[in-house]
């Protein structure tokens, strides 16, 4: 281990979940680690998301396996850093026969292991404390965990500081990197290797790589609803999500569902809306979201999108929709071609970006793999 005021074995740029995951993996190898971020604390995608570590629905193959591995690391980190796991598992509700057929196809794959496909009636019976609408069937997955991202990110940062001696240089912008020399707004830092985890900053470091990879931004609208009287045992999703998540959207039967949704919910599809509903420690619900793609963040939250999100919520949860108590937008790096990538723009640098809405679910496994490969 080697750490002085301006040098360390490893520098990580970015203290979102991807940066923290790379820092953890390097610290576990016994490396001295410094994290540099322009913000005072994490304020990007990593604290604006659902805190939902999703397995079921992730793209079949390597990405799904990464999510499983990341979930195991999340479980260990949550225990060590005293981060409450607020609920576990997922109920993927099929409101239509076409959606139910996709869930059946899912159950026939290896990804269905450990999951259960219940009839809508059986599910309602086992969830009698929640006022639910009628469903064709419900896939119940045990794999997921949910944390509160607003507190989890800072808890991980404190834990990395206290237990592994990770140093944080905040309010510090990285302007350039060359041969392990990192030039910032607060001087120059030196390390053996630099992991660049800039999220959706497309223009500061390696803009050419970002452009070649076709990376743009996705802007999402999110809501917090007042605590209902019921307690959610797990996260809820519905038919629209089957089109958005590649673990379902590449299965037989998806075309029929897509056609049905286009006929019945074209406004939701145009706004990229699907439903995720999760619950926080105080009982309030985090509900979303919409997806709009472009180079720039769209800072304006529209009431139209909000109503569409609430409409989908009401199609799953019967009774009066709880009032909206908070609204926010978030952005993440997005690419149509890949879920994530790592590039080596120079021998001492790894640029590591999750380009899908799954960084919270996969960061710890991606960090582990990228750091291990870099030190091999
Ligand atoms: C609304 C919303 C909901 C989501 N829901 C989920 C979900 O439920 N499950 C899931 O798995 N994923 C979800 N995601 C996706 C997930 O949040 C992201 O994939 C993940 O947070 C990306 O992490 P990151 O560390 O790359 O980016 P960020 O959290 O944005 O962090 C990047 C950091 O890099 C810093 N930085 C960049 N460039 C520089 C520089 N030059 N100098 C200094 N600092 C720099 C920034 O200041 C920032 O702090 C969601 C995203 C959003 C927006």
PDB file of C-alpha atoms and ligand atoms in Angstrom, residues 13-19 36-39 41-54 58 172-175 197-201 204-205 218 220 222 245 276 289 328-332 352 354 356-362, ligand 1:
ATOM      1  CA  UNK A  13     -12.915   9.461 -10.918  1.00  0.00           C
ATOM      2  CA  UNK A  14     -16.566   9.630  -9.856  1.00  0.00           C
ATOM      3  CA  UNK A  15     -18.256   8.748  -6.591  1.00  0.00           C
ATOM      4  CA  UNK A  16     -21.502   7.410  -7.986  1.00  0.00           C
ATOM      5  CA  UNK A  17     -22.209   3.726  -7.420  1.00  0.00           C
ATOM      6  CA  UNK A  18     -19.889   2.707 -10.279  1.00  0.00           C
ATOM      7  CA  UNK A  19     -16.954   4.668  -8.854  1.00  0.00           C
ATOM      8  CA  UNK A  36     -12.094  12.367  -6.963  1.00  0.00           C
ATOM      9  CA  UNK A  37     -15.457  13.980  -7.713  1.00  0.00           C
ATOM     10  CA  UNK A  38     -16.552  17.469  -8.631  1.00  0.00           C
ATOM     11  CA  UNK A  39     -19.552  17.258  -6.292  1.00  0.00           C
ATOM     12  CA  UNK A  41     -21.310  14.125  -2.294  1.00  0.00           C
ATOM     13  CA  UNK A  42     -23.094  11.844  -4.738  1.00  0.00           C
ATOM     14  CA  UNK A  43     -25.963  13.733  -6.391  1.00  0.00           C
ATOM     15  CA  UNK A  44     -26.185  11.991  -9.774  1.00  0.00           C
ATOM     16  CA  UNK A  45     -28.099   8.974 -11.047  1.00  0.00           C
ATOM     17  CA  UNK A  46     -26.895   6.889  -8.117  1.00  0.00           C
ATOM     18  CA  UNK A  47     -28.994   8.772  -5.555  1.00  0.00           C
ATOM     19  CA  UNK A  48     -31.942   9.523  -7.861  1.00  0.00           C
ATOM     20  CA  UNK A  49     -32.793   5.923  -8.697  1.00  0.00           C
ATOM     21  CA  UNK A  50     -35.162   3.415  -7.083  1.00  0.00           C
ATOM     22  CA  UNK A  51     -32.371   1.746  -5.127  1.00  0.00           C
ATOM     23  CA  UNK A  52     -33.711  -1.374  -6.748  1.00  0.00           C
ATOM     24  CA  UNK A  53     -31.120  -4.086  -7.384  1.00  0.00           C
ATOM     25  CA  UNK A  54     -32.896  -5.910 -10.196  1.00  0.00           C
ATOM     26  CA  UNK A  58     -31.780  -8.219 -16.820  1.00  0.00           C
ATOM     27  CA  UNK A 172     -12.599  18.696  -7.446  1.00  0.00           C
ATOM     28  CA  UNK A 173     -12.989  18.442 -11.220  1.00  0.00           C
ATOM     29  CA  UNK A 174     -10.737  16.171 -13.238  1.00  0.00           C
ATOM     30  CA  UNK A 175      -9.629  17.972 -16.404  1.00  0.00           C
ATOM     31  CA  UNK A 197     -16.463   6.271 -13.813  1.00  0.00           C
ATOM     32  CA  UNK A 198     -18.036   9.541 -14.999  1.00  0.00           C
ATOM     33  CA  UNK A 199     -21.653   8.425 -15.427  1.00  0.00           C
ATOM     34  CA  UNK A 200     -23.334  10.582 -18.057  1.00  0.00           C
ATOM     35  CA  UNK A 201     -20.625  13.239 -18.325  1.00  0.00           C
ATOM     36  CA  UNK A 204     -15.020  16.146 -20.103  1.00  0.00           C
ATOM     37  CA  UNK A 205     -12.934  12.957 -20.236  1.00  0.00           C
ATOM     38  CA  UNK A 218     -31.718   9.232 -20.794  1.00  0.00           C
ATOM     39  CA  UNK A 220     -36.400  10.022 -16.273  1.00  0.00           C
ATOM     40  CA  UNK A 222     -39.742  10.063 -10.698  1.00  0.00           C
ATOM     41  CA  UNK A 245     -36.147  -5.131 -19.839  1.00  0.00           C
ATOM     42  CA  UNK A 276     -41.665   0.348 -10.755  1.00  0.00           C
ATOM     43  CA  UNK A 289     -40.747   6.321 -14.513  1.00  0.00           C
ATOM     44  CA  UNK A 328     -37.512  14.787  -9.419  1.00  0.00           C
ATOM     45  CA  UNK A 329     -35.754  14.016 -12.683  1.00  0.00           C
ATOM     46  CA  UNK A 330     -32.657  11.911 -13.111  1.00  0.00           C
ATOM     47  CA  UNK A 331     -30.348  11.100 -15.991  1.00  0.00           C
ATOM     48  CA  UNK A 332     -28.108   8.196 -16.858  1.00  0.00           C
ATOM     49  CA  UNK A 352     -16.038   2.115 -17.096  1.00  0.00           C
ATOM     50  CA  UNK A 354     -22.968   1.465 -17.465  1.00  0.00           C
ATOM     51  CA  UNK A 356     -28.412   1.250 -19.362  1.00  0.00           C
ATOM     52  CA  UNK A 357     -30.647   1.874 -16.380  1.00  0.00           C
ATOM     53  CA  UNK A 358     -29.011  -0.928 -14.445  1.00  0.00           C
ATOM     54  CA  UNK A 359     -25.942   0.529 -12.770  1.00  0.00           C
ATOM     55  CA  UNK A 360     -27.354   0.145  -9.280  1.00  0.00           C
ATOM     56  CA  UNK A 361     -27.961  -3.531 -10.050  1.00  0.00           C
ATOM     57  CA  UNK A 362     -24.591  -4.398 -11.590  1.00  0.00           C
TER      58      UNK A 362
HETATM   59  C1  LIG B   1     -34.351   7.952 -12.124  1.00  0.00           C
HETATM   60  C2  LIG B   1     -33.428   6.785 -12.242  1.00  0.00           C
HETATM   61  C3  LIG B   1     -33.840   5.518 -11.842  1.00  0.00           C
HETATM   62  C4  LIG B   1     -32.990   4.431 -11.934  1.00  0.00           C
HETATM   63  N1  LIG B   1     -33.359   3.249 -11.381  1.00  0.00           N
HETATM   64  C5  LIG B   1     -32.457   2.243 -11.307  1.00  0.00           C
HETATM   65  C6  LIG B   1     -32.748   1.060 -10.595  1.00  0.00           C
HETATM   66  O1  LIG B   1     -33.799   0.937  -9.957  1.00  0.00           O
HETATM   67  N2  LIG B   1     -31.856   0.040 -10.636  1.00  0.00           N
HETATM   68  C7  LIG B   1     -30.677   0.147 -11.293  1.00  0.00           C
HETATM   69  O2  LIG B   1     -29.914  -0.800 -11.318  1.00  0.00           O
HETATM   70  N3  LIG B   1     -30.322   1.296 -11.884  1.00  0.00           N
HETATM   71  C8  LIG B   1     -31.177   2.336 -11.920  1.00  0.00           C
HETATM   72  N4  LIG B   1     -30.848   3.493 -12.547  1.00  0.00           N
HETATM   73  C9  LIG B   1     -29.539   3.581 -13.205  1.00  0.00           C
HETATM   74  C10 LIG B   1     -28.427   3.839 -12.207  1.00  0.00           C
HETATM   75  O3  LIG B   1     -28.828   4.819 -11.284  1.00  0.00           O
HETATM   76  C11 LIG B   1     -27.158   4.267 -12.956  1.00  0.00           C
HETATM   77  O4  LIG B   1     -26.825   3.265 -13.915  1.00  0.00           O
HETATM   78  C12 LIG B   1     -25.974   4.450 -12.018  1.00  0.00           C
HETATM   79  O5  LIG B   1     -26.344   5.233 -10.903  1.00  0.00           O
HETATM   80  C13 LIG B   1     -24.825   5.105 -12.736  1.00  0.00           C
HETATM   81  O6  LIG B   1     -23.820   5.316 -11.780  1.00  0.00           O
HETATM   82  P1  LIG B   1     -22.534   6.178 -12.106  1.00  0.00           P
HETATM   83  O7  LIG B   1     -21.644   6.083 -10.927  1.00  0.00           O
HETATM   84  O8  LIG B   1     -21.987   5.769 -13.438  1.00  0.00           O
HETATM   85  O9  LIG B   1     -23.098   7.659 -12.346  1.00  0.00           O
HETATM   86  P2  LIG B   1     -23.380   8.856 -11.333  1.00  0.00           P
HETATM   87  O10 LIG B   1     -24.126   8.426 -10.150  1.00  0.00           O
HETATM   88  O11 LIG B   1     -24.011   9.925 -12.168  1.00  0.00           O
HETATM   89  O12 LIG B   1     -21.957   9.326 -10.840  1.00  0.00           O
HETATM   90  C14 LIG B   1     -20.977   9.872 -11.718  1.00  0.00           C
HETATM   91  C15 LIG B   1     -20.089  10.778 -10.893  1.00  0.00           C
HETATM   92  O13 LIG B   1     -18.945  11.150 -11.655  1.00  0.00           O
HETATM   93  C16 LIG B   1     -18.624  12.491 -11.345  1.00  0.00           C
HETATM   94  N5  LIG B   1     -17.798  13.027 -12.455  1.00  0.00           N
HETATM   95  C17 LIG B   1     -18.010  12.868 -13.790  1.00  0.00           C
HETATM   96  N6  LIG B   1     -17.021  13.455 -14.492  1.00  0.00           N
HETATM   97  C18 LIG B   1     -16.177  14.013 -13.587  1.00  0.00           C
HETATM   98  C19 LIG B   1     -14.961  14.779 -13.714  1.00  0.00           C
HETATM   99  N7  LIG B   1     -14.421  15.049 -14.908  1.00  0.00           N
HETATM  100  N8  LIG B   1     -14.378  15.219 -12.580  1.00  0.00           N
HETATM  101  C20 LIG B   1     -14.894  14.953 -11.360  1.00  0.00           C
HETATM  102  N9  LIG B   1     -16.052  14.224 -11.185  1.00  0.00           N
HETATM  103  C21 LIG B   1     -16.665  13.761 -12.293  1.00  0.00           C
HETATM  104  C22 LIG B   1     -19.988  13.164 -11.219  1.00  0.00           C
HETATM  105  O14 LIG B   1     -19.910  14.358 -10.462  1.00  0.00           O
HETATM  106  C23 LIG B   1     -20.780  12.065 -10.509  1.00  0.00           C
HETATM  107  O15 LIG B   1     -20.759  12.211  -9.096  1.00  0.00           O
HETATM  108  C24 LIG B   1     -31.692   4.600 -12.496  1.00  0.00           C
HETATM  109  C25 LIG B   1     -31.280   5.861 -12.908  1.00  0.00           C
HETATM  110  C26 LIG B   1     -32.119   6.948 -12.774  1.00  0.00           C
HETATM  111  C27 LIG B   1     -31.635   8.304 -13.200  1.00  0.00           C
END
